[in-house]
XYZ file of C-alpha atoms in Angstrom:
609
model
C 84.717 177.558 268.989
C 83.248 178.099 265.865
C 81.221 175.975 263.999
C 80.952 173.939 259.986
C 78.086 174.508 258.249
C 77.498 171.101 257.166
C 77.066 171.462 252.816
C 74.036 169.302 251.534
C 74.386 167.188 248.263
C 71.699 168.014 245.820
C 69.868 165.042 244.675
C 68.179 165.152 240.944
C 64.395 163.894 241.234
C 62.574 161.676 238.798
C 60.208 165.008 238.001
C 63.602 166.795 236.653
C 64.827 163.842 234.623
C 61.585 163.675 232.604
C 61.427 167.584 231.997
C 65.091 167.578 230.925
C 64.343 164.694 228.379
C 61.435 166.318 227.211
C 63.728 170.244 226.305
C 65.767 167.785 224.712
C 63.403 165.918 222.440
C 61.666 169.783 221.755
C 65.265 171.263 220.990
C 65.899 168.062 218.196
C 62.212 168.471 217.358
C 62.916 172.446 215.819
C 66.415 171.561 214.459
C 64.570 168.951 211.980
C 61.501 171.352 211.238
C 63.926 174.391 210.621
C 66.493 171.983 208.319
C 62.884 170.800 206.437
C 62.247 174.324 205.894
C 65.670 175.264 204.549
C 65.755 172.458 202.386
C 62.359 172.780 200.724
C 61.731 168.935 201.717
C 62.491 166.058 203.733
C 66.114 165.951 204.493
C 67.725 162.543 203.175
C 70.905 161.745 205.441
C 73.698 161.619 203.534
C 75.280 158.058 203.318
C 79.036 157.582 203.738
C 81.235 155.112 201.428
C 80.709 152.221 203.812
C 76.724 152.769 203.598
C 76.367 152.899 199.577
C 75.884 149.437 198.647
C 73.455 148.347 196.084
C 69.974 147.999 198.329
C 69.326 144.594 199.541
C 67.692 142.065 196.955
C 64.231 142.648 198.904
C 64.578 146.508 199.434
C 63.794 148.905 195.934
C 66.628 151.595 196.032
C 65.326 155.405 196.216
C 65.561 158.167 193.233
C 66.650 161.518 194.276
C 63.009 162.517 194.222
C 61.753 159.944 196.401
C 60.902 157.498 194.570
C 61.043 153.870 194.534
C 63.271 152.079 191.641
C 64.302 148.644 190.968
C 67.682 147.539 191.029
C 69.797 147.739 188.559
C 70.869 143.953 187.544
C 73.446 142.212 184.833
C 71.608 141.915 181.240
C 70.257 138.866 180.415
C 72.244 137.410 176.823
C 69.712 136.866 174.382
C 69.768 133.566 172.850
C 71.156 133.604 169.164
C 68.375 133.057 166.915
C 68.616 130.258 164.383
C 69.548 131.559 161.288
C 66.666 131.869 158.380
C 67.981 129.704 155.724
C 68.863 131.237 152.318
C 65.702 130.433 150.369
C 66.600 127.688 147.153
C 66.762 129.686 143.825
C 64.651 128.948 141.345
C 66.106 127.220 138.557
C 68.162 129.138 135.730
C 70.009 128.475 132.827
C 73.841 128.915 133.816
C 76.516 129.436 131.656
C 80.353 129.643 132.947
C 83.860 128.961 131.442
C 83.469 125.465 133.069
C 80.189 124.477 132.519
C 77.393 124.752 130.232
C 74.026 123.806 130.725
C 72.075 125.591 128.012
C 71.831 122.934 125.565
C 73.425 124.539 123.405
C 76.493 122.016 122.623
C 74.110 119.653 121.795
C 72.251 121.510 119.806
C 69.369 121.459 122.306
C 66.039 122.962 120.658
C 62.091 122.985 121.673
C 59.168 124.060 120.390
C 55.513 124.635 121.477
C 51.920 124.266 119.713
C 49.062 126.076 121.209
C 45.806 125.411 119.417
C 46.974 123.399 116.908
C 49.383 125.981 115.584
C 53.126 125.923 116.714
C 53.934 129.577 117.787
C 57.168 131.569 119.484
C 56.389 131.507 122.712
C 53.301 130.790 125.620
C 52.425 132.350 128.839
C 50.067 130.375 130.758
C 46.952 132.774 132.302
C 46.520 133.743 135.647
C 44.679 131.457 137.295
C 46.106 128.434 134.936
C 49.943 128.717 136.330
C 51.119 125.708 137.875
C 53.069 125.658 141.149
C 53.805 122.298 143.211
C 54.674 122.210 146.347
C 56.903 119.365 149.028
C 56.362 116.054 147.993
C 54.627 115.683 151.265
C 51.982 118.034 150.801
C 51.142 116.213 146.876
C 48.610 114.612 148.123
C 45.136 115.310 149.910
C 44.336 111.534 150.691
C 46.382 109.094 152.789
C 48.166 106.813 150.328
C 50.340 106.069 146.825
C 49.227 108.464 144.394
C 51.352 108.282 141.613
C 54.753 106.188 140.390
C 57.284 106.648 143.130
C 55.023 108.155 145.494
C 54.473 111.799 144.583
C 55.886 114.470 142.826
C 59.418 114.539 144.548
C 59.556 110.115 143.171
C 61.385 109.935 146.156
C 59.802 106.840 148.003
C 56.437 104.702 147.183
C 55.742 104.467 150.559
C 53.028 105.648 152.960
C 52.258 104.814 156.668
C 54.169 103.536 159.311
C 55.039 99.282 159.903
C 53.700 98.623 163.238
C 55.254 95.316 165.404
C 58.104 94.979 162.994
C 59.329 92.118 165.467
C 60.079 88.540 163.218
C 61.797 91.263 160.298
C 60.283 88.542 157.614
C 57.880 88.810 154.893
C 55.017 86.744 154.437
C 52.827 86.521 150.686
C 49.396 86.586 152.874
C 47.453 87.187 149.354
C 47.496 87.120 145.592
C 44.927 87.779 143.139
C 45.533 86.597 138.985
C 45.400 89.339 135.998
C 45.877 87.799 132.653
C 47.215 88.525 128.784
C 47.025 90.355 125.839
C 48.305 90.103 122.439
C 51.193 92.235 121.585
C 50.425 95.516 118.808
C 52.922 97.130 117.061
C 55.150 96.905 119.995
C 55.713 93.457 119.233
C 55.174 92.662 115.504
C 51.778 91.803 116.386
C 53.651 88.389 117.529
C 53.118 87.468 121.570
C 51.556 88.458 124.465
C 51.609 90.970 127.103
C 51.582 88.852 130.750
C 50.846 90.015 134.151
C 52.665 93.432 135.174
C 55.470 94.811 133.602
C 57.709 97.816 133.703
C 57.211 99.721 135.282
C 54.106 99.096 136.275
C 53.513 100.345 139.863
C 49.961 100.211 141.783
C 48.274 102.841 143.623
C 47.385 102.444 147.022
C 44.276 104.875 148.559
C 42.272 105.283 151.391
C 38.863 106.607 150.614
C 36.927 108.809 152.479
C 33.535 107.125 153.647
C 32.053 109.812 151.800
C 33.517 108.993 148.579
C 33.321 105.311 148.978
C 29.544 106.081 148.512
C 29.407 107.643 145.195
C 32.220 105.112 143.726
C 30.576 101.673 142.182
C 32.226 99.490 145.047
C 30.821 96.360 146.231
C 28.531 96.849 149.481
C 31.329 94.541 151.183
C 33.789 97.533 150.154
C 31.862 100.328 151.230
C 30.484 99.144 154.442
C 34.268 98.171 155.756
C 35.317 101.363 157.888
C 39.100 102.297 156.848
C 38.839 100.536 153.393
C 42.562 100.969 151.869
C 41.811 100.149 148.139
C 45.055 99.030 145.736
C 44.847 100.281 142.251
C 46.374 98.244 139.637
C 46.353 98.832 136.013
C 47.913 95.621 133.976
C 49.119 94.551 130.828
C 46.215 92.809 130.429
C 44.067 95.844 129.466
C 42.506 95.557 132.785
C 42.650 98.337 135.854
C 42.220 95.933 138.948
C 40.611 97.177 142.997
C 41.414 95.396 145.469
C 41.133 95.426 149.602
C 44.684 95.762 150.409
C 43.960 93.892 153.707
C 42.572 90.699 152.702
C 42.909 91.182 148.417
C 39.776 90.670 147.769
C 37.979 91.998 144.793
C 36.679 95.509 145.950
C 35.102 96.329 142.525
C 34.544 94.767 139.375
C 37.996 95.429 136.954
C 37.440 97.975 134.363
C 38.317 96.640 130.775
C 40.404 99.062 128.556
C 41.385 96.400 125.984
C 44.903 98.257 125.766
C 48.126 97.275 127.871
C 49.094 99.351 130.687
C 53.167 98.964 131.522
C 53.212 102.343 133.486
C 51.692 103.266 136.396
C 48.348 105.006 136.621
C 48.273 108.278 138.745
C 45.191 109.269 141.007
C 44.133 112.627 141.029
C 45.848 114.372 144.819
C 42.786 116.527 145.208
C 41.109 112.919 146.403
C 38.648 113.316 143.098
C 38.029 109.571 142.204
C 39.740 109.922 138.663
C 42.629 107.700 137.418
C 45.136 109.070 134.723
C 46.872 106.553 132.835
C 48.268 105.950 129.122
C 48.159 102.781 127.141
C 51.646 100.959 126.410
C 51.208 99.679 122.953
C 48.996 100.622 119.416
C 46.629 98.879 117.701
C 45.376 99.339 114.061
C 42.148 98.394 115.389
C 39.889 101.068 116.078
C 39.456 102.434 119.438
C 42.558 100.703 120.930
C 45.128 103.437 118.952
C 47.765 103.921 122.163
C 46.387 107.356 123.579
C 46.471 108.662 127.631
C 42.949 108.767 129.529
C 41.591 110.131 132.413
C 38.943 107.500 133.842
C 36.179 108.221 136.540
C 36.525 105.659 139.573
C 32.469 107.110 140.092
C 31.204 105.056 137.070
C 34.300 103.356 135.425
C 34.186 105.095 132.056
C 36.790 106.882 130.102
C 35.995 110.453 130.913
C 38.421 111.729 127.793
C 41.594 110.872 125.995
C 44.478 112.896 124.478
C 47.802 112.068 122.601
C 46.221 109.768 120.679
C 48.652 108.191 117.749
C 49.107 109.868 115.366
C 50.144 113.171 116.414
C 51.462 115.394 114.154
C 53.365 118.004 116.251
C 55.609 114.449 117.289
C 59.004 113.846 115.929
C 58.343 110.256 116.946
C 56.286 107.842 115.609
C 55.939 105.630 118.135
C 53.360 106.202 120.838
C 52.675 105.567 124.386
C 53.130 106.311 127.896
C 55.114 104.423 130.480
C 55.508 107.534 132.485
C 52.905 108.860 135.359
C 51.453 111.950 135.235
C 50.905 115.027 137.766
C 48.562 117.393 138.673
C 48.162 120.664 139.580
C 45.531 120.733 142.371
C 45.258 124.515 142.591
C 45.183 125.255 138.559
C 43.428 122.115 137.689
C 46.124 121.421 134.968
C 47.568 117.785 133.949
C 50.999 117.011 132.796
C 51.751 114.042 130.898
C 54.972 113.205 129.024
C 54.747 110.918 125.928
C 56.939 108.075 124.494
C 56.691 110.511 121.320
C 58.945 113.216 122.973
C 55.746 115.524 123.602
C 55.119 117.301 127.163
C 51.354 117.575 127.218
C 49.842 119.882 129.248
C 46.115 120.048 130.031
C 43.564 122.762 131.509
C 40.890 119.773 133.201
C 38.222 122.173 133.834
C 36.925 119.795 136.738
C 33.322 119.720 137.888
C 32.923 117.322 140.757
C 30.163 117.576 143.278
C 30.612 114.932 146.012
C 26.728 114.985 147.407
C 25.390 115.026 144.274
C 27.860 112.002 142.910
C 28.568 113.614 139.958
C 32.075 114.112 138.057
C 32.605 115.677 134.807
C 35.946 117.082 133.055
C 35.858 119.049 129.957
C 39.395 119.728 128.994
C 41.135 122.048 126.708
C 42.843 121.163 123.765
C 46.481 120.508 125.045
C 49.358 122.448 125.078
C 52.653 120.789 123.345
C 56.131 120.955 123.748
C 58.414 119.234 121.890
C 62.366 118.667 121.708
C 64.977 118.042 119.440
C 69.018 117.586 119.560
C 71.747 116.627 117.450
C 71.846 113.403 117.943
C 67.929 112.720 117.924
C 66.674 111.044 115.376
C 64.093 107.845 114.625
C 66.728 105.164 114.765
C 69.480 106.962 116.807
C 68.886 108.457 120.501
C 64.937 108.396 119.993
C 63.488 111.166 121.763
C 60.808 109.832 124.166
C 59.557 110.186 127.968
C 59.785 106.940 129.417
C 60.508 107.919 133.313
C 58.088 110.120 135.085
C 58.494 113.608 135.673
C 59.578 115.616 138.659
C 57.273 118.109 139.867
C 58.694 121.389 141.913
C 57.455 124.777 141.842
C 56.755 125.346 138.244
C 59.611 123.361 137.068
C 59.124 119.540 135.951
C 62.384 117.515 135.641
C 62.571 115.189 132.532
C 64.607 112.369 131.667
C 64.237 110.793 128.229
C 65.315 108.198 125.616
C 68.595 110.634 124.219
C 70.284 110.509 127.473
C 69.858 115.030 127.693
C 67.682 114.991 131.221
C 66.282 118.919 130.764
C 63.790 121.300 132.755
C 61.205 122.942 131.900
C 59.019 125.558 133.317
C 55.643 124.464 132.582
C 53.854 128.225 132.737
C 56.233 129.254 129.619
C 56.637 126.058 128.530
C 60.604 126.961 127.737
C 63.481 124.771 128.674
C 65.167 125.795 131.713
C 68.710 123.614 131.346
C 69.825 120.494 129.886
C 72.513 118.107 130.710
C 74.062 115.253 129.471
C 73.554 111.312 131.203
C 74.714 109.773 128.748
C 72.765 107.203 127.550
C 68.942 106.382 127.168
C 67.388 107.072 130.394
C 64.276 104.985 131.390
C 64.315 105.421 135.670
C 62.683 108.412 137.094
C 64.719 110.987 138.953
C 64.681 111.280 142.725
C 64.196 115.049 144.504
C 65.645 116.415 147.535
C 65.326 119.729 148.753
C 68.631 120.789 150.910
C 67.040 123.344 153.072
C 70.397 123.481 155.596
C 72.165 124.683 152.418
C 69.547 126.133 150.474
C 69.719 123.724 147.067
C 67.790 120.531 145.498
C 69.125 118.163 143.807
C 67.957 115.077 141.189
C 69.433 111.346 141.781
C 69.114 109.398 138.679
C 70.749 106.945 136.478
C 71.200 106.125 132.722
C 70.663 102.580 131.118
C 73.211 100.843 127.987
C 71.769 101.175 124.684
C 73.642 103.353 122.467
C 76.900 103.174 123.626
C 77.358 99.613 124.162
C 80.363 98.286 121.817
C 80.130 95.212 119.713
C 80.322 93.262 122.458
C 77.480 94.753 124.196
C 79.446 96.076 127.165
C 79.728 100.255 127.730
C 79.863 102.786 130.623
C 76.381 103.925 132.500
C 76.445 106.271 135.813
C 74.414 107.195 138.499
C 74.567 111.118 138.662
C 73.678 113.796 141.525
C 72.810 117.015 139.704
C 71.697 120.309 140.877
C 68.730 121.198 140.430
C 68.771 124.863 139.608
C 71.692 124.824 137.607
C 71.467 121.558 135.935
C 75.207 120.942 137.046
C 76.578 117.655 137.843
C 77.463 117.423 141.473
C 79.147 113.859 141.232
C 78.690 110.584 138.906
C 79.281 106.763 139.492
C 80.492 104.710 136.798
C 79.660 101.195 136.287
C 80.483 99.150 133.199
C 77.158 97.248 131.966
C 76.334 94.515 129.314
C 73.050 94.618 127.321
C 71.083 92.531 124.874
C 67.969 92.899 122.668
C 65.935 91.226 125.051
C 67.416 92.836 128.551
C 68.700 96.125 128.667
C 71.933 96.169 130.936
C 71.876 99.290 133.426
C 69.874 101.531 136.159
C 66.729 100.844 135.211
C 65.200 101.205 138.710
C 64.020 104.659 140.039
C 66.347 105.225 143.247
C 64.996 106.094 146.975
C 65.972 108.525 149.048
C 66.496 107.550 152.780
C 64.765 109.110 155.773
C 65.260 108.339 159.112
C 68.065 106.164 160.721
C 69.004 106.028 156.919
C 69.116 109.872 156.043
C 71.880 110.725 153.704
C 71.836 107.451 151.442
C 70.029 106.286 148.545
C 68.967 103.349 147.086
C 69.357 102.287 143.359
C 70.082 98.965 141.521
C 72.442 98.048 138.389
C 71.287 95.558 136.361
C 73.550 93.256 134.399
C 76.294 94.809 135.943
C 79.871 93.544 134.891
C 77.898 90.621 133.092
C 74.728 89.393 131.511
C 72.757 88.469 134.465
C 74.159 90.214 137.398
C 71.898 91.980 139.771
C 73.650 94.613 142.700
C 71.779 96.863 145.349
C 73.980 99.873 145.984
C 73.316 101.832 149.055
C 75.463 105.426 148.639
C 76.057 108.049 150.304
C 74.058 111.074 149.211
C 77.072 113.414 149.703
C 79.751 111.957 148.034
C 78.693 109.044 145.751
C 80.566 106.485 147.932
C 79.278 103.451 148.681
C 77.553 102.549 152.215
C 76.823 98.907 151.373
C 75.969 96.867 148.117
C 74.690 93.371 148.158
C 74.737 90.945 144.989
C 71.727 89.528 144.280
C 72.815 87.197 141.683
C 70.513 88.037 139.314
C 69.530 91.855 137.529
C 66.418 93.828 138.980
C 64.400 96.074 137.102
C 61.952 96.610 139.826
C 62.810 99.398 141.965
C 63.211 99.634 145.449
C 60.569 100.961 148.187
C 61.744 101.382 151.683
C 59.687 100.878 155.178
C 59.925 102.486 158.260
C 58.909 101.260 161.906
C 57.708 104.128 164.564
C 61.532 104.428 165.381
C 62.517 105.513 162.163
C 64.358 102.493 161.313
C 64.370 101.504 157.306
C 63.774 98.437 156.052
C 64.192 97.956 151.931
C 62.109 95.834 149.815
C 63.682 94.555 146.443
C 62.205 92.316 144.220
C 64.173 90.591 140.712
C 64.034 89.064 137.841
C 63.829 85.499 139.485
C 60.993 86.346 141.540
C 62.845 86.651 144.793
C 61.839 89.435 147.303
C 64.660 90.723 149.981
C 63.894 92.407 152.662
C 67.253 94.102 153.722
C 68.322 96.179 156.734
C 68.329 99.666 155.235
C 71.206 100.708 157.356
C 73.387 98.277 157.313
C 72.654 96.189 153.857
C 72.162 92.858 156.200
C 69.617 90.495 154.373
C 66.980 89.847 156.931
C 64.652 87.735 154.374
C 63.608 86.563 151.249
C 60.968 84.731 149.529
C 60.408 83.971 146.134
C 56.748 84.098 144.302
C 57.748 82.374 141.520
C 57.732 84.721 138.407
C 59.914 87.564 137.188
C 59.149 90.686 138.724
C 59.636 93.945 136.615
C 56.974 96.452 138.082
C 58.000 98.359 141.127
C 56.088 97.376 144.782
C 54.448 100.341 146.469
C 53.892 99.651 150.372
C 51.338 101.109 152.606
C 52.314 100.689 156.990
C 53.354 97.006 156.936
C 52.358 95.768 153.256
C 54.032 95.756 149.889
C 52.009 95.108 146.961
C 53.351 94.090 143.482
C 52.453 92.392 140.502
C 54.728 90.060 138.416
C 54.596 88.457 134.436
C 53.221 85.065 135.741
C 50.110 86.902 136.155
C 49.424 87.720 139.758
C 49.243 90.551 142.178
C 50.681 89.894 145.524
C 50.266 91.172 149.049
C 53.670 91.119 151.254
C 53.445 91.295 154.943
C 56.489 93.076 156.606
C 55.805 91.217 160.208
């Protein structure tokens, strides 16, 4: 029998497994190196559909070449910048089918005198041209520098009321002024009492370093933050006072003439005081004239316009208006009562360490104006309100009712428009950046056109500013007398604040002979946001307050001697008091206190608490 030849199964060893893994690895191993060489690089797999998504936020994607980029993303929007406002034109003498402000339908005219001699035209020189900037940047000093503040006349106020908590006022001082017999302004027959209109004071804080070259009291100059009030009266007197307590800060310097306006203080913070006298004197010396005077020593550093002038269409002379200065040309402006526009180069010298302060002006340059109906007993020409100040533009209103510009480096009128009637207030300024214009807020008093009654028409007018054009008008019908002129006497504020887009004005014998109303409109359209009837006319004008909020609180004063103290927004009477005398000159107010003078002879200090 034959036999199988059992077959053996093969087994694989552990020694065979690790050479066969090792061909393997050497076989993959010359595949890569011979693609690398083919390919003149690193081979980059290629990726299918389902592996192309954008590289994980962490991971920088790869260029073709190898290197790192970042990952694309969505463009961030870029905010929309604010738009740069159109700047506000200058102004410019516009003439259309509809309106016409070039004076020439009231046969408008001006003329200039340089030297003494009247000639065609003036340029002022290089380094003489005036430009003024925002009202806020007027002055150099904390305080009231000139009648309604500064150049823009927009507010006489300065600070901030701390604690306003009771919302009363309180009289915490008073100080007496005196009299003077009336000049030519009054048939040498009575007396000039107390303050008048529109007699505002000026309210300063010194520098410690000035305080020591000025001829203060030790008591003044030792007190650290001295606020000083400046008062010039109708008594011939310029009175200093510590606004704090009202004590005497100075001795009062003696003019012998009677001051109705209010004084100006230089804005470069050079202790000098510009003011004008308010009445004339055949005696010599006390002629009516304007004057600069040096708060270093307390003399009359030099005078100007001094009665008679010849270049004048007007006799009559003085100056209830407040002047400006240039603080970069070192030029004055001072309208007259005798329808001149003065303009003066000062040629300051003023050396602080050395305490010493001269001025050696030029001989003034003149500008006079004329219309139809101008004459000496019919529309008088005459600056009574105080002018405007912007760029090199001042803004005039005057006796004839024909408010006008002028650019002060050509001394040539700009426009002219018709209020109306005599115009004694002083316009208010606003710049409207939003919608690149300015505008003037002012208002026209009965004289001329009152009927034989004594009633006729006055308004309250916004006008533009670089086109003279009347933007919108309020009528109210007015009654005046020979004593007590019926109308807007009072220089109007313009609110800030919780009370931006209104203004303030009275209307004085409004409807009646004795009538007194507060109007509170609305700066865009005229309408009326509150009035309140105070019984009896104001000539004072208002001065509003503001707490660290921003609320507004309005000071009025009237012919009774009452002060209110209203709610700005809202025309709510929160207080009054009365101090006894009629009160024509205007209160300017410095943080929490108003200070005003009245015709019973005394200055008072008003606590907003």
């Amino acid at each position: 029998m034959a036999t199988r030849r059992r077959r053996r199964r093969r087994r694989i060893t552990p020694k065979f497994l690790i050479i066969l893994i090792l061909l393997i690895i050497a076989i993959l191993m010359g595949i890569l190196a011979l693609s690398s060489l083919t390919s003149g690089g690193v081979s980059v797999p290629e990726q299918s559909p389902a592996n192309s998504a954008e590289p994980a936020a962490d991971q920088p994607a790869t260029t073709p070449g190898g290197e790192a980029s970042l990952p694309e993303q969505e463009p961030t929007p870029s905010p929309t910048p604010e738009p740069t406002p159109t700047p506000i034109p200058d102004p410019a003498s516009v003439a259309t089918d509809t309106v016409d402000t070039t004076g020439a339908k009231w046969g408008f005219h001006s003329e200039i005198e340089v030297d003494g001699a009247q000639v065609e035209q003036y340029a002022a020189a290089e380094g003489d041209k005036v430009y003024f900037g925002s009202g806020a940047d007027y002055a150099q000093l904390p305080g009231v520098v000139t009648f309604r503040g500064t150049n823009y006349r927009e507010n006489p106020y300065y600070g901030t009321a701390e604690n306003v908590v009771e919302k009363k006022l309180e009289a915490v001082w008073y100080q007496g002024t005196g009299s003077l017999g009336k000049g030519e302004g009054g048939s040498y027959s009575g007396t000039w009492t107390g303050s008048g209109w529109s007699g505002q004071p000026i309210i300063i804080q010194w520098p410690e370093s000035t305080k020591k070259i000025m001829n203060l009291y030790d008591s003044a100059k030792n007190k650290a933050g001295l606020v000083e009030v400046i008062y010039a009266t109708m008594d011939g007197k310029i009175y200093f006072l510590d606004l704090e307590t009202g004590e005497k800060t100075r001795d009062p310097i003696n003019i012998g003439v009677p001051f109705k306006g209010a004084g100006s203080l230089d804005p470069r913070g050079i202790p000098v005081l510009y003011l004008g006298s308010g009445d004339h004197y055949r005696e010599a010396g006390k002629e009516s004239r304007a004057m600069a005077v040096s708060l270093v020593t307390g003399k009359v550093l030099f005078s100007f316009g001094n009665k008679p002038d010849s270049f004048a269409d007007r006799s009559w002379h003085a100056y209830d208006s407040s002047a400006l200065v240039c603080a970069e040309s070192d030029v004055l402006l001072y309208p007259g009562e005798n329808g001149l526009l003065y303009r003066v180069k000062l040629n300051t010298q003023y050396d602080e360490a050395a305490g010493t302060l001269t001025m050696n002006p030029s001989r003034p340059v003149k500008y006079r104006y004329g219309a139809t109906r101008t004459g000496e007993n019919d529309y008088w020409v005459g600056y009574e309100g105080s002018a405007v100040g912007w760029r090199e533009y001042l803004f005039l209103t005057e006796n004839a009712g024909l408010m006008h510009c002028v650019n002060v480096n050509t001394m040539e009128t700009v426009w002219v428009q018709d209020i109306w009637d005599d115009t004694n207030a002083t316009a208010a300024f606003e710049e409207d950046i939003a919608n690149s214009r300015a505008y003037l807020y002012v208002g026209s008093t009965l004289d001329n056109k009152a009927d034989s009654n004594g009633y006729g028409p006055v308004a309250f007018f916004k006008i533009d500013a670089t086109s003279g054009e009347i933007v919108w008008q309020r009528e109210f019908k007015v009654y005046t007398t020979k004593n007590v002129t019926g109308g807007i006497m009072s220089s109007a504020v313009l609110g800030k604040g919780n009370v931006e887009g209104m203004l303030f004005t009275t209307v004085a014998s409004y409807g009646g002979d004795d009538r007194g109303v507060i109007y509170a409109l609305d700066t865009q359209t005229g309408d009326t946001v509150w009035e309140y009837d105070m019984g009896n006319y104001a000539w004072s004008s208002p001065v509003m307050l503001y707490d660290a909020a921003g609320n507004g609180y309005l000071v009025q004063c009237n012919r009774k001697g009452n002060v209110y103290l209203l709610d700005g927004k809202t025309g709510t009477v929160l207080d009054t008091i009365n101090i006894e005398s009629n009160i024509e000159a205007s209160p300017a107010a410095y943080d929490n206190m108003i200070v005003v003078g009245t015709r019973g002879q005394r200055i008072y200090g008003i606590k907003l608490k």
